[in-house]
């Protein structure tokens, strides 16, 4: 019998739930909620809720609206583009290091996931989003520099809210497989210049796509709520 994975600490569980509500546009930019409202809805004390909200504030998803209230931050694309720029700098540095080291970097995990025939490609959006995130994390991890890894994971956590939207369209899933495969082959062959060019184009393309998709999905969510006020009321009650 398989063991169940250990339960998340309560504050982490609250954090993940609210983050999921934001990611899936159940909570929209500007929506207001309270610490006590969340605690009541989840049937828990306010202490883990407070911890979760402060963590969400730290990574930039929410902000204080009043003494006891919070709201979802507006999408600041300049903020996200700055984070994408930091991510690009870190990953380009990782590629340079991986191409210059004498021993082969341990990238077997990535070869198994991305250098596969089309018939073995994943199609589930959430699965591919997780694999994509792991691809870029693994490149940085393989450098053996713990500070680079720490900084990169912090940036990854902050941009996850929009980055995962890159895989809502099948063509983007196929493009990601193709581009990751090419980048990986160039790194393994020590073709640093080609790997850097492809990585830069890959990240910039993703950045442009998620901006466009985010704006479209926000418009779609707001249109739906305007057309169905009862649904809006239910959602706001859910967030209160």
mmCIF file of C-alpha atoms in Angstrom, residues 92 94-101 182-199:
data_model
loop_
_atom_site.group_PDB
_atom_site.id
_atom_site.type_symbol
_atom_site.label_atom_id
_atom_site.label_comp_id
_atom_site.label_asym_id
_atom_site.label_seq_id
_atom_site.Cartn_x
_atom_site.Cartn_y
_atom_site.Cartn_z
ATOM 1 C CA UNK A 92 22.363 32.458 -19.221
ATOM 2 C CA UNK A 94 24.108 28.752 -15.814
ATOM 3 C CA UNK A 95 24.332 27.786 -19.491
ATOM 4 C CA UNK A 96 27.776 29.373 -19.795
ATOM 5 C CA UNK A 97 29.016 27.477 -16.754
ATOM 6 C CA UNK A 98 27.551 24.152 -17.901
ATOM 7 C CA UNK A 99 29.157 24.523 -21.319
ATOM 8 C CA UNK A 100 32.552 25.421 -19.864
ATOM 9 C CA UNK A 101 32.970 22.754 -17.174
ATOM 10 C CA UNK A 182 17.374 22.189 -28.900
ATOM 11 C CA UNK A 183 18.749 24.072 -25.896
ATOM 12 C CA UNK A 184 19.618 20.830 -24.143
ATOM 13 C CA UNK A 185 21.380 19.355 -27.179
ATOM 14 C CA UNK A 186 23.522 22.482 -27.568
ATOM 15 C CA UNK A 187 24.501 22.414 -23.877
ATOM 16 C CA UNK A 188 25.438 18.729 -24.047
ATOM 17 C CA UNK A 189 27.518 19.430 -27.166
ATOM 18 C CA UNK A 190 29.179 22.458 -25.475
ATOM 19 C CA UNK A 191 27.826 24.827 -28.131
ATOM 20 C CA UNK A 192 27.543 27.711 -25.715
ATOM 21 C CA UNK A 193 26.771 30.506 -28.169
ATOM 22 C CA UNK A 194 23.915 28.614 -29.831
ATOM 23 C CA UNK A 195 22.492 27.560 -26.451
ATOM 24 C CA UNK A 196 22.523 31.162 -25.219
ATOM 25 C CA UNK A 197 20.787 32.464 -28.345
ATOM 26 C CA UNK A 198 18.055 29.837 -28.121
ATOM 27 C CA UNK A 199 17.543 30.287 -24.381
#
